[in-house]
């Protein structure tokens, strides 16, 4: 029997490349038919066949207060009733700017855009305009959206020119990006010693969440700040995922690191397309119309998206919000680890605030290479078994997971029990 999911996927593939509007949704990494979702409420989502799942993807992070929080739904409805957009300033954009600058002290000025990709792309242009330099540094396994200069992988030698990681990216553009190993402070030091005068910016995920989850080493964070300051390069913390996710002050507050520029998205849009970049006033003043670095957006600061974001950011300020979120994430990672180990499975897990990583590996990975050596086949088997049990994990071994404030202790306990059942029949 063909399910509604299968039919929708078959039909979608005729008109939409791969049947999806963003590649990881296609389940290529885990195999099988992707789920088409119909609705969500709190910690749960329902697919086109009416099957209910506990959701650990949360739209890849934004749904931090759960799906369809009544306050968010009402704010969106109210904003929509006032006009869907004007392409002109509105008071709610000022309110968002004030809130972002209050919550993240590194933001002296901020500009709203519509996606994380736009935020990082513009932050890099701004850093180049500010410094008058061209080269940027990124780290292997970090994802910063899909602009040309960021779809780059390391060349053959450590400090050779970057190579395009996507067809369609000119080698000449990739060559301006140097790709280094995450958490490798001495590699970064060596790179700055060699080409420090050329480097406009270093962009980094302060907790890497696009290669499963890798936490930053203290010495790595310290080296980033020290070397950028010494060499006059702009330190861009890409907090599109970690912002308002690992703590109310993001990863910069969690780890105590001060960036020059910050990029935000996901949670700050509350599920709608809102994102931002901001930081030092002297850098931000280089942006048009004040300065010579051009950036614009028809839908930037869209009032409906801003309403969703503002309301979400009000909810996350409730006392104890992040303690609760971190507790639930820890309950999940500890529960899964105990269940797996009980049955002799090489597995570990960790969380930072409301995001978590699961690894079919004996030890916690600290680098891209270590993540890549986790047992991908075991993850894929676990993913599908959990899906059968009504648990929706990210459909790839190389993505972080997310909990929301709508996940109860009982929800997590049920997920752990489902995993325990799967692990007990693992061999
Ligand atoms: C999701 C993400 C992006 C891209 O954001 P989009 O809104 O998908 O364009 C950039 N950086 C990081 C760290 C992300 O997690």
Coordinates of C-alpha atoms and ligand atoms in Angstrom, one line a residue:
X1 CA 0.0 0.0 0.0
X2 CA 1.3 3.4 -0.9
X3 CA 1.1 5.8 2.0
X4 CA 0.3 9.5 1.7
X5 CA 3.9 10.3 2.5
X6 CA 5.1 8.1 -0.3
X7 CA 2.6 9.5 -2.8
X8 CA 3.5 13.1 -1.9
X9 CA 7.2 12.3 -2.3
X10 CA 6.6 10.6 -5.7
X11 CA 4.6 13.6 -6.9
X12 CA 7.0 16.2 -5.5
X13 CA 10.0 14.6 -7.2
X14 CA 8.4 15.3 -10.6
X15 CA 8.3 19.1 -9.9
X16 CA 10.8 19.8 -7.2
X17 CA 14.4 18.7 -7.5
X18 CA 14.8 15.7 -5.2
X19 CA 11.2 16.3 -4.0
X20 CA 12.4 18.8 -1.4
X21 CA 13.2 22.5 -1.0
X22 CA 16.4 21.9 1.1
X23 CA 18.5 18.8 0.5
X24 CA 18.8 17.2 4.0
X25 CA 15.0 16.9 4.0
X26 CA 15.2 14.2 1.3
X27 CA 16.5 11.5 3.8
X28 CA 19.4 10.7 1.4
X29 CA 21.7 10.2 4.4
X30 CA 19.4 7.8 6.3
X31 CA 17.6 6.3 3.3
X32 CA 13.8 5.8 3.0
X33 CA 10.9 8.2 2.3
X34 CA 11.0 11.6 3.9
X35 CA 8.0 12.6 6.1
X36 CA 5.7 15.2 4.9
X37 CA 4.3 17.1 7.9
X38 CA 0.8 18.2 8.3
X39 CA 0.8 20.0 11.7
X40 CA 2.7 20.4 14.9
X41 CA 1.6 21.1 18.5
X42 CA 4.0 21.6 21.4
X43 CA 6.6 18.8 21.3
X44 CA 4.8 16.8 18.6
X45 CA 4.4 16.7 14.9
X46 CA 2.0 14.7 12.7
X47 CA 2.9 13.5 9.2
X48 CA 0.7 13.2 6.1
X49 CA -0.5 9.7 7.2
X50 CA -1.6 11.1 10.6
X51 CA 1.2 9.4 12.5
X52 CA 2.3 11.3 15.6
X53 CA 6.0 11.9 16.5
X54 CA 7.9 13.5 19.3
X55 CA 9.9 16.1 17.5
X56 CA 13.7 16.5 18.2
X57 CA 14.3 18.6 15.1
X58 CA 12.1 21.6 15.9
X59 CA 12.3 23.0 12.3
X60 CA 16.1 22.7 12.8
X61 CA 16.1 24.8 15.9
X62 CA 13.6 27.6 15.8
X63 CA 10.7 25.9 17.6
X64 CA 12.3 26.4 21.0
X65 CA 8.9 27.1 22.7
X66 CA 7.3 24.2 20.9
X67 CA 5.1 24.2 17.9
X68 CA 2.1 26.6 17.7
X69 CA 2.7 28.3 21.1
X70 CA -0.5 30.2 21.6
X71 CA 1.3 33.5 22.2
X72 CA 3.3 33.2 19.0
X73 CA 0.3 32.2 16.9
X74 CA -1.6 35.2 18.3
X75 CA 1.2 37.6 17.7
X76 CA 1.5 36.4 14.1
X77 CA -2.2 36.7 13.5
X78 CA -2.3 40.2 15.0
X79 CA 0.6 41.3 12.9
X80 CA -0.8 39.8 9.7
X81 CA -4.1 41.6 10.3
X82 CA -2.2 44.9 10.4
X83 CA -0.5 44.3 7.0
X84 CA 1.9 41.6 5.8
X85 CA 4.6 44.0 4.8
X86 CA 5.4 47.5 3.7
X87 CA 9.0 47.5 2.5
X88 CA 9.4 50.5 4.9
X89 CA 10.4 50.7 8.6
X90 CA 8.1 49.6 11.3
X91 CA 8.2 50.1 15.1
X92 CA 8.5 46.3 15.7
X93 CA 11.9 46.3 14.0
X94 CA 13.1 48.9 16.5
X95 CA 11.7 46.7 19.3
X96 CA 13.6 43.7 17.9
X97 CA 16.8 45.7 17.6
X98 CA 16.5 46.9 21.2
X99 CA 15.9 43.4 22.5
X100 CA 18.7 41.8 20.5
X101 CA 21.2 44.5 21.7
X102 CA 20.0 44.2 25.3
X103 CA 20.3 40.4 25.3
X104 CA 23.6 40.2 23.5
X105 CA 26.0 42.9 24.8
X106 CA 28.4 42.4 21.8
X107 CA 25.7 43.9 19.6
X108 CA 26.0 47.7 19.4
X109 CA 24.1 47.9 16.2
X110 CA 22.1 45.3 14.3
X111 CA 20.4 44.8 10.9
X112 CA 17.6 42.4 10.2
X113 CA 17.6 40.1 7.2
X114 CA 15.5 37.0 6.3
X115 CA 17.8 34.0 6.5
X116 CA 21.0 32.8 8.2
X117 CA 22.6 32.5 4.8
X118 CA 22.0 36.2 4.2
X119 CA 23.3 37.1 7.6
X120 CA 26.6 35.3 7.2
X121 CA 27.1 36.3 3.6
X122 CA 26.7 40.0 4.5
X123 CA 28.8 39.7 7.7
X124 CA 31.6 38.6 5.5
X125 CA 31.2 41.3 2.9
X126 CA 31.1 43.8 5.8
X127 CA 34.3 42.4 7.3
X128 CA 36.0 42.7 3.9
X129 CA 34.7 46.2 3.5
X130 CA 35.8 47.2 6.9
X131 CA 39.3 45.7 6.7
X132 CA 40.0 46.2 3.0
X133 CA 41.2 42.6 2.9
X134 CA 39.8 39.6 1.0
X135 CA 40.8 36.3 2.7
X136 CA 38.4 34.6 5.1
X137 CA 39.0 31.6 7.4
X138 CA 36.4 29.0 8.1
X139 CA 36.6 25.6 9.8
X140 CA 35.9 22.2 8.3
X141 CA 32.5 20.8 9.2
X142 CA 31.1 24.2 10.1
X143 CA 28.1 25.4 8.0
X144 CA 27.4 29.0 7.5
X145 CA 24.7 28.9 4.8
X146 CA 25.1 28.4 1.1
X147 CA 26.8 31.5 -0.3
X148 CA 29.7 30.8 -2.7
X149 CA 32.6 31.7 -0.5
X150 CA 31.4 29.5 2.3
X151 CA 30.8 26.3 0.3
X152 CA 34.4 25.5 0.4
X153 CA 36.5 22.6 1.7
X154 CA 40.1 22.3 2.6
X155 CA 42.7 22.0 -0.2
X156 CA 45.2 19.2 -0.1
X157 CA 47.8 20.9 2.2
X158 CA 46.8 22.6 5.4
X159 CA 47.3 26.1 4.2
X160 CA 46.6 25.7 0.5
X161 CA 43.7 27.4 -1.2
X162 CA 40.2 26.2 -0.4
X163 CA 38.3 24.1 -3.0
X164 CA 34.7 24.5 -3.9
X165 CA 32.5 21.9 -2.0
X166 CA 29.7 22.6 -4.5
X167 CA 29.6 22.6 -8.2
X168 CA 28.9 26.1 -9.5
X169 CA 31.2 27.8 -7.0
X170 CA 34.1 29.3 -9.0
X171 CA 37.6 28.1 -7.9
X172 CA 38.7 31.7 -7.8
X173 CA 36.1 32.5 -5.2
X174 CA 36.8 29.3 -3.1
X175 CA 40.5 30.2 -3.2
X176 CA 39.8 33.3 -1.0
X177 CA 38.6 31.0 1.8
X178 CA 41.1 29.1 3.9
X179 CA 39.6 26.0 5.6
X180 CA 41.2 24.9 8.9
X181 CA 40.5 22.2 11.4
X182 CA 37.9 23.0 14.2
X183 CA 39.3 23.1 17.7
X184 CA 42.9 23.3 16.4
X185 CA 44.3 26.4 18.0
X186 CA 47.9 25.8 16.8
X187 CA 46.7 25.4 13.2
X188 CA 45.0 28.7 13.5
X189 CA 48.1 30.3 15.0
X190 CA 50.2 28.9 12.1
X191 CA 47.7 30.3 9.6
X192 CA 47.8 33.8 11.1
X193 CA 51.6 33.7 11.3
X194 CA 51.7 33.1 7.6
X195 CA 48.9 35.2 6.2
X196 CA 47.6 37.3 9.1
X197 CA 47.8 40.6 7.1
X198 CA 45.5 39.2 4.4
X199 CA 42.7 37.9 6.7
X200 CA 39.5 39.9 6.7
X201 CA 37.5 37.6 9.0
X202 CA 37.3 34.3 10.8
X203 CA 33.9 32.8 10.9
X204 CA 33.1 30.0 13.3
X205 CA 30.2 28.2 14.9
X206 CA 31.0 28.7 18.6
X207 CA 29.4 25.2 19.2
X208 CA 29.5 23.3 15.9
X209 CA 26.0 22.0 15.2
X210 CA 26.2 21.1 11.5
X211 CA 28.6 18.2 11.9
X212 CA 26.5 16.5 14.7
X213 CA 27.6 18.5 17.8
X214 CA 31.2 19.4 18.6
X215 CA 31.9 21.6 21.6
X216 CA 34.6 24.2 21.4
X217 CA 37.9 23.7 23.4
X218 CA 38.7 26.7 25.6
X219 CA 42.1 27.2 24.0
X220 CA 40.4 27.3 20.6
X221 CA 38.0 30.0 21.6
X222 CA 40.8 32.0 23.3
X223 CA 43.0 31.7 20.2
X224 CA 40.2 32.9 18.0
X225 CA 39.8 36.1 20.0
X226 CA 43.5 36.7 20.6
X227 CA 44.6 36.2 17.0
X228 CA 41.8 38.2 15.4
X229 CA 42.6 41.1 17.7
X230 CA 46.4 40.9 17.1
X231 CA 46.0 40.8 13.3
X232 CA 43.1 43.2 12.9
X233 CA 40.8 40.5 11.6
X234 CA 37.1 40.5 12.3
X235 CA 35.9 37.6 14.5
X236 CA 32.4 36.5 13.3
X237 CA 30.6 34.2 15.7
X238 CA 27.9 32.4 13.6
X239 CA 25.2 32.0 16.2
X240 CA 22.4 31.3 13.8
X241 CA 22.0 28.0 15.6
X242 CA 23.4 28.6 19.0
X243 CA 21.8 32.1 19.5
X244 CA 19.1 31.9 22.2
X245 CA 19.5 28.1 22.0
X246 CA 22.5 27.3 24.3
X247 CA 21.6 30.1 26.6
X248 CA 19.8 33.5 26.6
X249 CA 23.1 35.1 25.8
X250 CA 24.0 32.5 23.2
X251 CA 27.3 30.7 23.0
X252 CA 29.1 34.0 23.5
X253 CA 27.6 34.3 26.9
X254 CA 27.8 30.6 27.7
X255 CA 31.6 30.5 27.0
X256 CA 32.4 34.2 27.7
X257 CA 33.8 35.1 24.3
X258 CA 33.4 38.5 22.7
X259 CA 32.9 38.6 18.9
X260 CA 33.3 41.6 16.6
X261 CA 30.2 40.5 14.5
X262 CA 27.5 38.0 15.3
X263 CA 25.0 36.3 12.9
X264 CA 21.6 35.2 14.2
X265 CA 18.7 33.3 12.7
X266 CA 16.6 30.2 13.6
X267 CA 15.3 30.9 17.2
X268 CA 15.2 34.7 16.6
X269 CA 12.6 34.2 13.9
X270 CA 10.4 32.0 16.0
X271 CA 9.8 29.7 13.0
X272 CA 9.4 32.5 10.4
X273 CA 12.1 33.9 8.1
X274 CA 13.9 36.4 10.3
X275 CA 17.6 36.6 10.9
X276 CA 20.1 39.3 11.8
X277 CA 23.8 40.3 11.9
X278 CA 25.3 42.9 14.2
X279 CA 28.2 43.8 16.4
X280 CA 30.7 46.6 16.8
X281 CA 29.4 50.1 15.9
X282 CA 32.5 51.1 13.9
X283 CA 32.1 48.0 11.7
X284 CA 28.3 48.3 11.4
X285 CA 28.6 51.9 10.3
X286 CA 30.3 50.7 7.1
X287 CA 26.9 49.5 5.9
X288 CA 24.8 51.4 3.4
X289 CA 23.3 53.9 3.7
X290 CA 25.9 55.1 6.2
X291 CA 28.9 53.5 4.5
X292 CA 30.0 51.9 1.3
X293 CA 29.2 48.2 2.0
X294 CA 25.9 47.4 0.2
X295 CA 23.2 45.2 1.6
X296 CA 19.4 45.3 1.2
X297 CA 16.3 43.1 1.4
X298 CA 12.7 43.6 0.2
X299 CA 11.4 41.4 3.1
X300 CA 14.0 42.4 5.7
X301 CA 12.4 43.1 9.0
X302 CA 9.1 41.7 7.8
X303 CA 6.5 42.6 10.5
X304 CA 4.9 39.1 10.7
X305 CA 8.3 37.4 11.0
X306 CA 9.4 40.0 13.5
X307 CA 6.3 39.4 15.6
X308 CA 6.9 35.7 15.7
X309 CA 10.6 36.3 16.7
X310 CA 9.8 39.0 19.3
X311 CA 7.2 36.9 21.0
X312 CA 9.5 33.8 21.1
X313 CA 12.3 36.0 22.5
X314 CA 9.9 37.2 25.2
X315 CA 9.0 33.7 26.1
X316 CA 12.6 32.5 26.4
X317 CA 13.2 35.2 29.0
X318 CA 10.9 33.5 31.5
X319 CA 12.8 32.6 34.7
X320 CA 14.2 29.1 34.6
X321 CA 13.6 28.7 30.8
X322 CA 17.1 27.6 29.9
X323 CA 17.6 25.6 33.0
X324 CA 14.5 23.6 32.1
X325 CA 15.6 23.2 28.5
X326 CA 19.1 22.1 29.5
X327 CA 17.6 19.6 32.0
X328 CA 15.5 18.0 29.3
X329 CA 18.4 17.8 26.9
X330 CA 20.5 16.2 29.6
X331 CA 17.8 13.8 30.6
X332 CA 17.7 12.7 27.0
X333 CA 21.4 12.3 26.4
X334 CA 22.0 10.6 29.8
X335 CA 19.0 8.3 29.3
X336 CA 20.1 7.2 25.8
X337 CA 23.7 6.7 26.9
X338 CA 22.7 4.5 29.9
X339 CA 20.3 2.5 27.7
X340 CA 22.9 1.9 24.9
X341 CA 25.7 1.0 27.3
X342 CA 23.5 -1.4 29.2
X343 CA 23.2 -3.4 26.0
X344 CA 26.9 -3.0 25.2
X345 CA 26.5 -0.6 22.3
X346 CA 29.3 1.9 21.6
X347 CA 27.4 5.1 22.0
X348 CA 27.7 8.5 23.7
X349 CA 25.8 11.7 23.7
X350 CA 26.2 15.3 25.1
X351 CA 24.2 18.5 25.2
X352 CA 24.8 22.2 25.5
X353 CA 21.7 24.1 26.6
X354 CA 18.9 23.0 24.4
X355 CA 20.9 21.3 21.7
X356 CA 22.4 17.8 21.7
X357 CA 24.6 15.3 19.8
X358 CA 24.2 11.6 19.6
X359 CA 27.2 9.5 18.5
X360 CA 27.6 5.8 17.7
X361 CA 31.2 5.9 19.0
X362 CA 33.0 5.0 22.2
X363 CA 34.2 8.5 23.0
X364 CA 32.9 12.0 22.4
X365 CA 34.2 13.4 19.1
X366 CA 36.1 16.7 19.3
X367 CA 36.9 17.2 15.6
X368 CA 35.4 16.7 12.1
X369 CA 37.6 13.6 11.5
X370 CA 36.4 12.0 14.7
X371 CA 32.8 12.7 13.9
X372 CA 33.3 11.2 10.5
X373 CA 34.5 8.0 12.0
X374 CA 31.3 7.4 14.0
X375 CA 29.2 4.4 13.0
X376 CA 26.9 5.9 10.4
X377 CA 25.1 2.6 9.6
X378 CA 24.3 2.2 13.3
X379 CA 22.8 5.7 13.4
X380 CA 20.7 5.1 10.3
X381 CA 19.3 1.9 11.7
X382 CA 18.6 3.7 15.0
X383 CA 17.0 6.6 13.2
X384 CA 14.5 4.4 11.4
X385 CA 13.7 2.2 14.4
X386 CA 13.0 5.4 16.4
X387 CA 10.9 6.7 13.6
X388 CA 8.8 3.5 13.8
X389 CA 8.4 4.2 17.5
X390 CA 7.1 7.7 16.8
X391 CA 10.3 9.7 17.5
X392 CA 11.6 12.1 14.9
X393 CA 15.3 12.7 15.0
X394 CA 17.3 14.7 12.5
X395 CA 17.5 12.5 9.4
X396 CA 21.4 12.5 9.3
X397 CA 24.1 11.3 11.6
X398 CA 25.8 14.7 11.1
X399 CA 23.2 17.1 12.5
X400 CA 22.6 18.3 16.0
X401 CA 19.2 17.7 17.7
X402 CA 17.0 20.1 19.6
X403 CA 14.6 20.0 22.5
X404 CA 11.9 22.6 23.3
X405 CA 10.3 23.9 26.4
X406 CA 7.2 21.9 25.4
X407 CA 9.0 18.6 25.9
X408 CA 8.0 17.2 29.3
X409 CA 10.0 14.9 31.5
X410 CA 7.5 12.2 30.5
X411 CA 8.1 12.9 26.8
X412 CA 11.8 12.4 27.2
X413 CA 11.3 9.3 29.4
X414 CA 9.1 7.8 26.7
X415 CA 11.8 8.5 24.0
X416 CA 14.4 6.9 26.2
X417 CA 12.2 3.9 26.8
X418 CA 11.7 3.5 23.0
X419 CA 15.5 3.6 22.5
X420 CA 16.0 1.1 25.3
X421 CA 13.6 -1.3 23.5
X422 CA 15.5 -0.8 20.3
X423 CA 18.9 -1.3 21.9
X424 CA 17.8 -4.5 23.7
X425 CA 17.2 -6.2 20.4
X426 CA 20.2 -4.6 18.7
X427 CA 22.3 -7.6 17.8
Ligands
LIG1 C1 21.1 27.1 9.7 C2 22.4 27.8 9.7 C3 22.8 28.8 8.8 C4 22.0 29.1 7.6 O1 20.7 29.6 8.0 P1 19.5 29.6 6.9 O2 18.4 30.4 7.5 O3 19.2 28.1 6.7 O4 20.0 30.2 5.6 C5 24.0 29.5 9.0 N1 24.8 29.2 10.0 C6 24.5 28.2 10.9 C7 25.4 28.0 12.0 C8 23.3 27.5 10.8 O5 23.1 26.5 11.7

